[in-house]
Each structure stands twice: as structure tokens, then as C-alpha cells.
Amino acid sequence: VLNTAAVNALHAQGDKVIGYLDAGTAENWRPDYPQYQSFNASCGGCLFGKPVGGFRDEFWLNINTDVSGTNPNTGQTETAQQFILDELAARLARARSAGADAIEFDNVDAYQNKTGLTITAATQEQFDAAIANLAHAAGFAAGLKNDLGQANELQPYFDFAVNEQCWQYKECNYPPPGLQAWPSTYGKAVFNVEYKLATSKFCPQANSPSSNFNAILKAYNLSDAPYTPCR
């Protein structure tokens, strides 16, 4: 969903705009979903995994390179991962047309979830690095969404991190030093959101020199308001 007017309004205020792209799953209401369906049919169902927990209209994607199908846009045979990268490149082009400054890629931790697919940590790390490179090639800053288990390895590829609930689950520095090293050691912002904790339970830690996160409290519905910033 493009909202060029909102991008322009935010830019007029001197703000930067982060576009959202679902990288590791396919949602059946997206305009390009029929292309995912076509590729899935061409490879005998190799592309789609199980639905994402709590979202029956969203399916995990096979990011492996050992299965192939036909890209409906080109008619060429390519791996499942390359097809996904091609689709993301097209989405990045649309985000560029809307004027976004950066991209947040979601669902990039399939190896930690019950996907119905066999996805190793090594494959996940390779895919996540590939999408960061794709964003950079298109002129965007790239944001790592969650995937704390690989935050240390992926730090060189991403420009900032977006995290949900690492204070609630006590994993902001997992595995050490984790996200806590991004601002202090690498000068990269961490945008953290908590949904259940009181601000008194995480803001002091988020604001501390050892973390220096940009943290907020929001409701699960993710509406733009209300929200409570830690600073």
C-alpha cells in the first residue's frame, strides 16, 4: 500500500520514512500475491509453508535455493529464493517511487519458527544479508527486524534495527552483546517497541548509556496513536 502523500508530509516536517516490506512471508491480500501463487504452482507447492501463527492469511516462504519454479513475470526458471528476491526488488521500486528513505524487512527469522519448511540458520543469515544488499542497491537504508539470534552476524549488513519486545523477553543482549552493541559500538539506531510492559519497566534500561535505544510503548493494534516514548 503506497501513501505518497504521507511520505511527502513527513518529509516536509524533516522526518525520514521507513517503508515496510514483508520479506519472509506472503500475504494473500497483497497485489502481487497471484505471482507467488503462480510460482508455487509451477514448483509443485514448494514455495508456501504453514500459515504464520495468528495470521491465517499469511504464509511462510521457502527461502532455500534447492527448489526451483517458473517466474511468471519472465518465464524463466529460478530458485525459490531468487524468485522472492525478484519480487522484493519490484516492491522496492514501488517504495522508491513513493519516496521512502529506508526499508524494514519483516519475518526474516523463519529458521526459528514452525514454518513447515526446512530452513537452516545459515540459509536465513544468507537470505537476510541478500535483502539488505538489495535495499542498498536500490538506494535505501536497511533495517533488521527482530532475528536477535543473528544480530551480531548481520550487523555489518544493516543500518539500523527494529525490535519488538526484547525487554519483555529479556533478550536485548542475546546473544551477547546483541542489539545493545548496535548504538554504542557501531552507531546504529535500535527502534524498540514494547506492548505489555509499563514504561517504568523498560524505559530506564532503554535510555541507559549501555543501550541507548529509541524505545516506545504501543498497543498491539499498531495504530499510529496513542504511543508513549521513553524520551
Backbone as CSV, one residue per row, in Angstrom:
resi,resn,N_x,N_y,N_z,CA_x,CA_y,CA_z,C_x,C_y,C_z
1,VAL,0.855,-1.178,0.000,0.000,0.000,0.000,0.893,1.230,0.000
2,LEU,0.799,2.029,-1.060,1.601,3.230,-1.162,0.812,4.435,-0.662
3,ASN,1.480,5.298,0.095,0.853,6.526,0.563,1.853,7.660,0.346
4,THR,1.966,8.061,-0.888,2.931,9.094,-1.251,2.648,10.401,-0.536
5,ALA,1.374,10.710,-0.322,1.022,11.961,0.364,1.571,11.974,1.788
6,ALA,1.490,10.829,2.463,2.014,10.754,3.825,3.532,10.901,3.829
7,VAL,4.186,10.265,2.856,5.642,10.392,2.751,6.028,11.850,2.552
8,ASN,5.336,12.523,1.650,5.642,13.930,1.383,5.401,14.806,2.609
9,ALA,4.322,14.517,3.340,4.016,15.307,4.536,5.079,15.116,5.608
10,LEU,5.553,13.881,5.764,6.590,13.616,6.754,7.917,14.257,6.348
11,HIS,8.234,14.189,5.075,9.447,14.836,4.589,9.389,16.348,4.812
12,ALA,8.202,16.927,4.666,8.036,18.370,4.868,8.317,18.772,6.308
13,GLN,8.144,17.794,7.228,8.443,18.036,8.641,9.888,17.734,8.990
14,GLY,10.664,17.322,7.982,12.057,16.982,8.234,12.269,15.571,8.709
15,ASP,11.238,14.727,8.581,11.321,13.346,9.043,11.827,12.421,7.950
16,LYS,12.319,11.261,8.376,12.662,10.175,7.467,11.535,9.147,7.498
17,VAL,11.348,8.438,6.388,10.245,7.481,6.270,10.802,6.081,6.031
18,ILE,10.368,5.155,6.862,10.761,3.754,6.729,9.595,2.981,6.120
19,GLY,9.838,2.385,4.962,8.819,1.562,4.324,8.844,0.145,4.883
20,TYR,7.691,-0.492,4.908,7.547,-1.861,5.437,7.394,-2.839,4.287
21,LEU,8.251,-3.858,4.269,8.134,-4.929,3.283,8.142,-6.273,3.999
22,ASP,7.191,-7.113,3.662,7.156,-8.468,4.205,8.048,-9.334,3.325
23,ALA,9.197,-9.729,3.857,10.183,-10.435,3.047,10.048,-11.950,3.123
24,GLY,9.791,-12.477,4.313,9.823,-13.919,4.511,8.491,-14.619,4.485
25,THR,7.418,-13.872,4.275,6.085,-14.463,4.187,5.323,-13.804,3.041
26,ALA,4.232,-14.456,2.623,3.351,-13.912,1.588,1.950,-13.768,2.160
27,GLU,1.370,-12.589,1.999,0.018,-12.313,2.483,-0.939,-12.331,1.289
28,ASN,-2.062,-13.015,1.450,-2.914,-13.250,0.285,-3.686,-12.029,-0.188
29,TRP,-3.551,-10.912,0.519,-4.247,-9.700,0.092,-3.311,-8.691,-0.584
30,ARG,-2.023,-9.048,-0.719,-1.086,-8.159,-1.412,-1.332,-8.206,-2.926
31,PRO,-1.124,-7.089,-3.631,-1.376,-7.062,-5.076,-0.558,-8.078,-5.864
32,ASP,0.652,-8.409,-5.380,1.493,-9.343,-6.134,1.349,-10.795,-5.664
33,TYR,0.388,-11.066,-4.805,0.210,-12.430,-4.298,-0.052,-13.445,-5.421
34,PRO,-0.814,-13.105,-6.478,-1.004,-14.080,-7.565,0.305,-14.545,-8.189
35,GLN,1.317,-13.711,-8.182,2.611,-14.122,-8.724,3.243,-15.196,-7.837
36,TYR,3.115,-15.020,-6.532,3.605,-16.041,-5.603,2.840,-17.345,-5.808
37,GLN,1.523,-17.251,-5.992,0.719,-18.439,-6.232,1.156,-19.161,-7.507
38,SER,1.429,-18.396,-8.541,1.836,-18.987,-9.814,3.155,-19.729,-9.678
39,PHE,4.119,-19.108,-9.008,5.404,-19.779,-8.816,5.210,-21.038,-7.985
40,ASN,4.397,-20.944,-6.947,4.146,-22.102,-6.083,3.548,-23.262,-6.869
41,ALA,2.622,-22.950,-7.764,2.012,-23.996,-8.585,3.027,-24.615,-9.539
42,SER,3.929,-23.790,-10.061,4.906,-24.284,-11.038,5.932,-25.223,-10.431
43,CYS,6.125,-25.128,-9.118,7.127,-25.981,-8.471,6.480,-27.047,-7.589
44,GLY,5.208,-27.314,-7.817,4.524,-28.370,-7.081,4.308,-28.058,-5.613
45,GLY,4.115,-26.765,-5.313,3.842,-26.373,-3.927,5.079,-26.155,-3.087
46,CYS,6.208,-25.874,-3.719,7.464,-25.758,-2.970,7.623,-24.437,-2.250
47,LEU,6.857,-23.404,-2.616,7.130,-22.059,-2.115,6.480,-21.762,-0.778
48,PHE,5.249,-22.242,-0.572,4.498,-21.874,0.626,4.691,-22.887,1.755
49,GLY,4.883,-22.358,2.958,4.903,-23.183,4.148,3.602,-23.026,4.908
50,LYS,3.663,-23.192,6.207,2.478,-23.071,7.053,2.076,-21.606,7.212
51,PRO,0.821,-21.379,7.611,0.430,-20.006,7.945,1.226,-19.505,9.152
52,VAL,1.446,-18.204,9.185,2.098,-17.590,10.331,1.144,-17.654,11.522
53,GLY,1.668,-17.960,12.690,0.833,-18.062,13.878,0.000,-16.815,14.111
54,GLY,-1.312,-16.974,14.189,-2.206,-15.849,14.425,-2.617,-15.095,13.174
55,PHE,-2.072,-15.493,12.007,-2.392,-14.794,10.754,-2.680,-15.840,9.679
56,ARG,-3.939,-16.208,9.549,-4.301,-17.298,8.645,-4.199,-16.906,7.176
57,ASP,-4.036,-15.621,6.888,-3.931,-15.179,5.502,-2.487,-14.876,5.110
58,GLU,-1.536,-15.388,5.894,-0.118,-15.119,5.651,0.669,-16.421,5.769
59,PHE,1.539,-16.685,4.807,2.230,-17.970,4.737,3.745,-17.776,4.685
60,TRP,4.429,-18.636,5.437,5.891,-18.626,5.385,6.358,-19.007,3.990
61,LEU,7.482,-18.438,3.582,8.037,-18.690,2.253,9.315,-19.511,2.333
62,ASN,9.506,-20.334,1.340,10.702,-21.167,1.242,11.840,-20.327,0.668
63,ILE,12.797,-19.959,1.498,13.899,-19.106,1.057,15.116,-19.926,0.628
64,ASN,14.928,-21.214,0.444,16.035,-22.081,0.045,16.364,-21.922,-1.443
65,THR,17.517,-22.437,-1.806,17.964,-22.370,-3.205,17.995,-23.741,-3.860
66,ASP,17.456,-24.765,-3.184,17.495,-26.121,-3.724,16.178,-26.539,-4.372
67,VAL,15.239,-25.611,-4.521,13.988,-25.880,-5.236,13.794,-24.770,-6.260
68,SER,13.175,-25.115,-7.393,13.036,-24.145,-8.481,11.638,-24.188,-9.078
69,GLY,11.271,-23.083,-9.685,9.994,-22.976,-10.370,10.110,-21.944,-11.468
70,THR,8.963,-21.543,-12.010,8.934,-20.601,-13.125,8.462,-19.236,-12.632
71,ASN,9.271,-18.221,-12.871,8.877,-16.854,-12.553,7.818,-16.416,-13.566
72,PRO,6.582,-16.127,-13.118,5.526,-15.798,-14.067,5.754,-14.479,-14.794
73,ASN,6.632,-13.653,-14.276,6.893,-12.359,-14.910,7.858,-12.474,-16.083
74,THR,8.751,-13.477,-16.015,9.786,-13.609,-17.040,9.720,-14.911,-17.818
75,GLY,9.042,-15.913,-17.236,9.023,-17.238,-17.842,10.297,-18.022,-17.609
76,GLN,11.207,-17.455,-16.817,12.480,-18.098,-16.564,12.394,-19.028,-15.344
77,THR,13.188,-20.105,-15.401,13.297,-20.999,-14.242,14.301,-20.411,-13.269
78,GLU,13.916,-20.338,-12.003,14.823,-19.827,-10.983,14.498,-20.452,-9.637
79,THR,15.419,-20.320,-8.701,15.204,-20.900,-7.377,14.124,-20.125,-6.640
80,ALA,13.587,-20.765,-5.610,12.570,-20.096,-4.798,13.132,-18.813,-4.196
81,GLN,14.356,-18.861,-3.710,14.921,-17.658,-3.108,15.083,-16.539,-4.132
82,GLN,15.563,-16.878,-5.326,15.748,-15.842,-6.331,14.420,-15.233,-6.741
83,PHE,13.370,-16.056,-6.822,12.046,-15.517,-7.138,11.613,-14.507,-6.079
84,ILE,11.795,-14.860,-4.808,11.419,-13.946,-3.719,12.211,-12.645,-3.828
85,LEU,13.510,-12.750,-4.098,14.334,-11.552,-4.237,13.864,-10.686,-5.397
86,ASP,13.446,-11.323,-6.494,12.924,-10.570,-7.630,11.641,-9.824,-7.258
87,GLU,10.773,-10.495,-6.513,9.532,-9.851,-6.075,9.832,-8.684,-5.136
88,LEU,10.798,-8.878,-4.244,11.162,-7.801,-3.322,11.790,-6.627,-4.060
89,ALA,12.551,-6.920,-5.104,13.130,-5.840,-5.909,12.031,-4.989,-6.534
90,ALA,10.961,-5.637,-7.001,9.837,-4.901,-7.585,9.134,-4.068,-6.517
91,ARG,8.995,-4.611,-5.314,8.381,-3.851,-4.227,9.258,-2.666,-3.831
92,LEU,10.572,-2.876,-3.835,11.491,-1.781,-3.517,11.354,-0.654,-4.544
93,ALA,11.147,-1.009,-5.796,10.974,0.012,-6.826,9.728,0.846,-6.551
94,ARG,8.682,0.198,-6.074,7.454,0.940,-5.738,7.691,1.837,-4.527
95,ALA,8.427,1.325,-3.538,8.743,2.138,-2.368,9.598,3.344,-2.756
96,ARG,10.490,3.137,-3.725,11.310,4.248,-4.221,10.432,5.290,-4.903
97,SER,9.426,4.833,-5.655,8.536,5.778,-6.335,7.734,6.599,-5.339
98,ALA,7.490,6.037,-4.155,6.752,6.752,-3.114,7.651,7.671,-2.301
99,GLY,8.972,7.504,-2.437,9.899,8.401,-1.768,10.398,7.943,-0.412
100,ALA,10.203,6.664,-0.071,10.683,6.176,1.229,12.202,6.275,1.307
101,ASP,12.704,6.432,2.536,14.143,6.587,2.751,14.821,5.288,3.167
102,ALA,14.079,4.422,3.824,14.639,3.184,4.363,13.589,2.094,4.285
103,ILE,14.029,0.859,4.485,13.125,-0.290,4.412,13.298,-1.163,5.650
104,GLU,12.169,-1.535,6.230,12.129,-2.520,7.321,11.586,-3.816,6.727
105,PHE,12.412,-4.859,6.731,12.002,-6.168,6.216,11.449,-7.003,7.372
106,ASP,10.241,-7.525,7.202,9.621,-8.300,8.278,9.719,-9.804,8.003
107,ASN,9.564,-10.574,9.095,9.547,-12.040,9.043,10.820,-12.598,8.403
108,VAL,11.936,-12.226,8.992,13.236,-12.675,8.491,13.904,-13.629,9.486
109,ASP,13.078,-14.368,10.219,13.594,-15.324,11.201,12.858,-16.657,11.092
110,ALA,12.652,-17.109,9.867,11.901,-18.346,9.638,12.542,-19.543,10.324
111,TYR,13.858,-19.563,10.394,14.551,-20.709,10.974,14.193,-20.940,12.430
112,GLN,13.624,-19.933,13.090,13.241,-20.038,14.495,11.761,-20.347,14.674
113,ASN,11.032,-20.505,13.582,9.588,-20.664,13.655,9.136,-21.996,13.059
114,LYS,7.903,-22.364,13.366,7.314,-23.591,12.834,6.699,-23.275,11.470
115,THR,7.532,-23.388,10.465,7.133,-22.962,9.126,6.612,-24.101,8.256
116,GLY,6.877,-25.344,8.641,6.579,-26.469,7.766,7.629,-26.641,6.695
117,LEU,8.669,-25.838,6.746,9.772,-25.887,5.782,11.071,-26.180,6.529
118,THR,12.078,-26.628,5.817,13.387,-26.851,6.422,14.292,-25.688,6.044
119,ILE,14.455,-24.761,6.978,15.271,-23.580,6.750,16.321,-23.498,7.851
120,THR,17.569,-23.563,7.479,18.649,-23.544,8.462,18.999,-22.109,8.836
121,ALA,19.699,-21.993,9.963,20.170,-20.673,10.389,21.112,-20.075,9.355
122,ALA,21.937,-20.917,8.741,22.878,-20.425,7.732,22.144,-19.867,6.520
123,THR,21.095,-20.553,6.077,20.314,-20.062,4.947,19.619,-18.757,5.302
124,GLN,19.098,-18.677,6.527,18.437,-17.443,6.953,19.407,-16.270,6.947
125,GLU,20.593,-16.493,7.486,21.592,-15.426,7.528,21.970,-14.967,6.120
126,GLN,22.129,-15.920,5.215,22.471,-15.593,3.832,21.352,-14.792,3.163
127,PHE,20.096,-15.205,3.390,18.955,-14.507,2.804,18.832,-13.098,3.364
128,ASP,18.989,-12.958,4.672,18.850,-11.643,5.293,19.927,-10.688,4.788
129,ALA,21.142,-11.195,4.628,22.201,-10.360,4.069,21.862,-9.960,2.635
130,ALA,21.272,-10.888,1.883,20.922,-10.618,0.487,19.871,-9.521,0.371
131,ILE,18.874,-9.521,1.253,17.838,-8.489,1.150,18.371,-7.135,1.592
132,ALA,19.305,-7.130,2.547,19.933,-5.860,2.926,20.709,-5.295,1.746
133,ASN,21.450,-6.153,1.051,22.191,-5.712,-0.128,21.251,-5.217,-1.218
134,LEU,20.097,-5.877,-1.348,19.108,-5.472,-2.338,18.599,-4.063,-2.035
135,ALA,18.326,-3.801,-0.763,17.854,-2.473,-0.369,18.915,-1.416,-0.637
136,HIS,20.157,-1.723,-0.297,21.234,-0.764,-0.524,21.403,-0.467,-2.014
137,ALA,21.298,-1.506,-2.831,21.437,-1.316,-4.276,20.344,-0.414,-4.833
138,ALA,19.188,-0.401,-4.161,18.070,0.438,-4.593,18.110,1.820,-3.952
139,GLY,19.133,2.084,-3.138,19.303,3.403,-2.551,18.663,3.608,-1.198
140,PHE,18.301,2.514,-0.513,17.666,2.604,0.804,18.648,2.263,1.919
141,ALA,18.400,2.802,3.107,18.958,2.227,4.325,18.133,0.987,4.645
142,ALA,18.756,-0.012,5.272,18.078,-1.287,5.532,17.984,-1.545,7.024
143,GLY,16.793,-1.968,7.469,16.562,-2.244,8.876,16.354,-3.722,9.139
144,LEU,17.037,-4.239,10.157,16.847,-5.634,10.580,15.685,-5.702,11.546
145,LYS,14.698,-6.537,11.249,13.525,-6.686,12.104,13.687,-7.955,12.943
146,ASN,13.783,-7.801,14.246,13.925,-8.929,15.165,15.114,-9.814,14.762
147,ASP,14.953,-11.126,14.639,16.051,-12.067,14.385,17.248,-11.780,15.286
148,LEU,16.975,-11.727,16.579,18.034,-11.401,17.537,19.122,-12.452,17.572
149,GLY,18.769,-13.683,17.252,19.766,-14.745,17.295,20.915,-14.532,16.330
150,GLN,20.696,-13.695,15.303,21.734,-13.436,14.306,22.115,-11.960,14.230
151,ALA,21.750,-11.211,15.256,22.007,-9.765,15.243,23.494,-9.452,15.145
152,ASN,24.320,-10.250,15.793,25.758,-9.988,15.740,26.319,-10.217,14.341
153,GLU,25.915,-11.321,13.707,26.427,-11.651,12.381,25.881,-10.709,11.303
154,LEU,24.645,-10.245,11.472,24.005,-9.434,10.443,24.265,-7.941,10.597
155,GLN,24.819,-7.538,11.709,25.070,-6.115,11.939,25.808,-5.437,10.796
156,PRO,26.835,-6.050,10.199,27.545,-5.344,9.127,26.679,-5.030,7.902
157,TYR,25.577,-5.772,7.729,24.762,-5.619,6.528,23.636,-4.605,6.689
158,PHE,23.250,-4.317,7.938,22.082,-3.475,8.186,22.489,-2.152,8.828
159,ASP,21.657,-1.142,8.603,21.965,0.210,9.061,21.288,0.567,10.376
160,PHE,20.216,-0.124,10.717,19.512,0.077,11.979,18.715,-1.186,12.270
161,ALA,18.150,-1.263,13.465,17.356,-2.440,13.842,15.989,-2.000,14.362
162,VAL,14.994,-2.804,14.070,13.652,-2.634,14.621,13.362,-3.866,15.464
163,ASN,12.962,-3.636,16.700,12.765,-4.776,17.602,11.443,-4.674,18.332
164,GLU,10.811,-5.829,18.510,9.599,-5.928,19.304,9.879,-6.736,20.566
165,GLN,9.659,-6.132,21.695,9.547,-6.803,22.994,10.829,-7.467,23.515
166,CYS,11.983,-6.944,23.165,13.188,-7.599,23.687,13.349,-7.382,25.185
167,TRP,12.783,-6.287,25.722,12.855,-6.105,27.178,11.906,-7.073,27.882
168,GLN,10.721,-7.266,27.323,9.774,-8.204,27.935,10.361,-9.609,28.017
169,TYR,11.030,-10.013,26.937,11.560,-11.380,26.885,13.029,-11.477,27.299
170,LYS,13.570,-10.360,27.792,14.945,-10.339,28.314,15.959,-10.864,27.295
171,GLU,15.890,-10.317,26.084,16.768,-10.798,25.032,17.418,-9.654,24.238
172,CYS,17.453,-8.452,24.818,18.038,-7.318,24.093,19.533,-7.492,23.867
173,ASN,20.165,-8.287,24.709,21.604,-8.527,24.512,21.883,-9.994,24.219
174,TYR,20.900,-10.663,23.588,21.062,-12.085,23.264,21.238,-12.275,21.770
175,PRO,22.254,-13.082,21.358,23.396,-13.496,22.174,24.338,-12.315,22.370
176,PRO,25.036,-12.263,23.492,25.862,-11.094,23.809,26.805,-10.740,22.678
177,PRO,27.001,-9.454,22.396,26.338,-8.311,23.031,24.975,-7.982,22.432
178,GLY,24.597,-8.643,21.348,23.276,-8.455,20.761,23.026,-7.027,20.307
179,LEU,21.749,-6.624,20.374,21.377,-5.300,19.893,21.993,-4.180,20.715
180,GLN,22.352,-4.465,21.956,22.876,-3.397,22.801,24.195,-2.836,22.283
181,ALA,24.874,-3.589,21.418,26.133,-3.087,20.856,25.893,-2.194,19.636
182,TRP,24.717,-2.260,19.049,24.492,-1.520,17.796,24.664,-0.009,17.981
183,PRO,24.011,0.637,18.977,24.214,2.084,19.130,25.594,2.436,19.685
184,SER,26.024,1.714,20.715,27.240,2.106,21.422,28.508,1.816,20.628
185,THR,28.551,0.673,19.966,29.764,0.257,19.259,29.747,0.647,17.788
186,TYR,28.575,0.566,17.161,28.504,0.747,15.710,27.772,2.025,15.285
187,GLY,27.195,2.741,16.241,26.490,3.966,15.913,25.230,3.752,15.106
188,LYS,24.595,2.593,15.285,23.389,2.255,14.532,22.178,2.257,15.467
189,ALA,21.121,2.934,15.046,19.940,3.080,15.891,19.206,1.767,16.077
190,VAL,18.624,1.590,17.260,17.716,0.481,17.553,16.370,1.080,17.934
191,PHE,15.348,0.785,17.156,13.991,1.249,17.410,13.220,0.096,18.056
192,ASN,12.932,0.240,19.321,12.328,-0.827,20.117,10.905,-0.454,20.502
193,VAL,9.993,-1.434,20.423,8.619,-1.218,20.862,8.240,-2.323,21.837
194,GLU,7.610,-1.931,22.918,7.057,-2.870,23.886,5.544,-2.711,23.907
195,TYR,4.846,-3.820,24.168,3.392,-3.805,24.147,2.758,-4.061,25.516
196,LYS,3.458,-4.757,26.383,2.848,-5.186,27.651,3.485,-4.572,28.889
197,LEU,4.757,-4.220,28.812,5.444,-3.696,29.982,5.053,-2.247,30.255
198,ALA,5.021,-1.868,31.531,4.908,-0.462,31.882,6.205,0.236,31.503
199,THR,6.120,1.507,31.170,7.325,2.225,30.760,8.398,2.209,31.850
200,SER,7.969,2.142,33.095,8.942,2.108,34.197,9.754,0.822,34.199
201,LYS,9.258,-0.198,33.490,9.928,-1.500,33.461,10.971,-1.608,32.357
202,PHE,10.958,-0.681,31.396,11.954,-0.797,30.324,12.589,0.520,29.901
203,CYS,11.922,1.644,30.103,12.494,2.908,29.651,13.838,3.245,30.298
204,PRO,14.001,3.042,31.620,15.309,3.349,32.197,16.444,2.548,31.554
205,GLN,16.190,1.262,31.276,17.216,0.443,30.626,17.432,0.890,29.181
206,ALA,16.329,1.180,28.474,16.446,1.595,27.078,17.211,2.905,26.945
207,ASN,17.005,3.812,27.889,17.645,5.119,27.832,19.079,5.116,28.359
208,SER,19.487,4.039,29.018,20.801,3.999,29.649,21.915,4.028,28.599
209,PRO,23.088,4.514,28.960,24.209,4.552,28.003,24.574,3.176,27.453
210,SER,24.329,2.126,28.215,24.690,0.784,27.749,23.774,0.290,26.635
211,SER,22.584,0.901,26.505,21.643,0.501,25.459,21.421,1.621,24.449
212,ASN,20.935,2.760,24.929,20.679,3.917,24.067,19.721,3.571,22.928
213,PHE,18.641,2.843,23.277,17.614,2.506,22.305,16.627,3.666,22.164
214,ASN,15.990,3.767,20.996,14.827,4.621,20.822,13.606,3.745,21.048
215,ALA,13.059,3.779,22.255,12.020,2.829,22.654,10.692,3.527,22.901
216,ILE,9.607,2.808,22.620,8.263,3.317,22.856,7.372,2.198,23.380
217,LEU,6.258,2.601,23.955,5.180,1.685,24.338,4.008,1.928,23.410
218,LYS,3.490,0.849,22.807,2.345,0.961,21.911,1.333,-0.141,22.194
219,ALA,0.142,0.018,21.615,-0.868,-1.030,21.668,-0.625,-2.021,20.539
220,TYR,-1.122,-3.236,20.698,-0.922,-4.281,19.705,-1.529,-3.938,18.345
221,ASN,-2.533,-3.062,18.305,-3.194,-2.785,17.027,-2.322,-1.958,16.086
222,LEU,-1.204,-1.436,16.585,-0.218,-0.730,15.776,-0.749,0.532,15.108
223,SER,-1.844,1.082,15.606,-2.265,2.392,15.111,-1.196,3.426,15.451
224,ASP,-1.177,4.519,14.703,-0.093,5.483,14.919,-0.185,6.136,16.294
225,ALA,-1.366,6.192,16.863,-1.537,6.787,18.182,-2.588,5.974,18.949
226,PRO,-2.503,5.967,20.271,-1.500,6.658,21.082,-0.213,5.810,21.216
227,TYR,0.854,6.466,21.569,2.082,5.759,21.929,2.819,6.608,22.958
228,THR,3.660,5.943,23.741,4.399,6.646,24.778,5.882,6.457,24.545
229,PRO,6.620,7.508,24.217,8.058,7.373,24.005,8.797,7.377,25.339
230,CYS,9.926,6.703,25.332,10.754,6.701,26.548,11.538,8.000,26.700
231,ARG,11.692,8.747,25.610,12.409,10.022,25.690,11.970,10.936,24.553
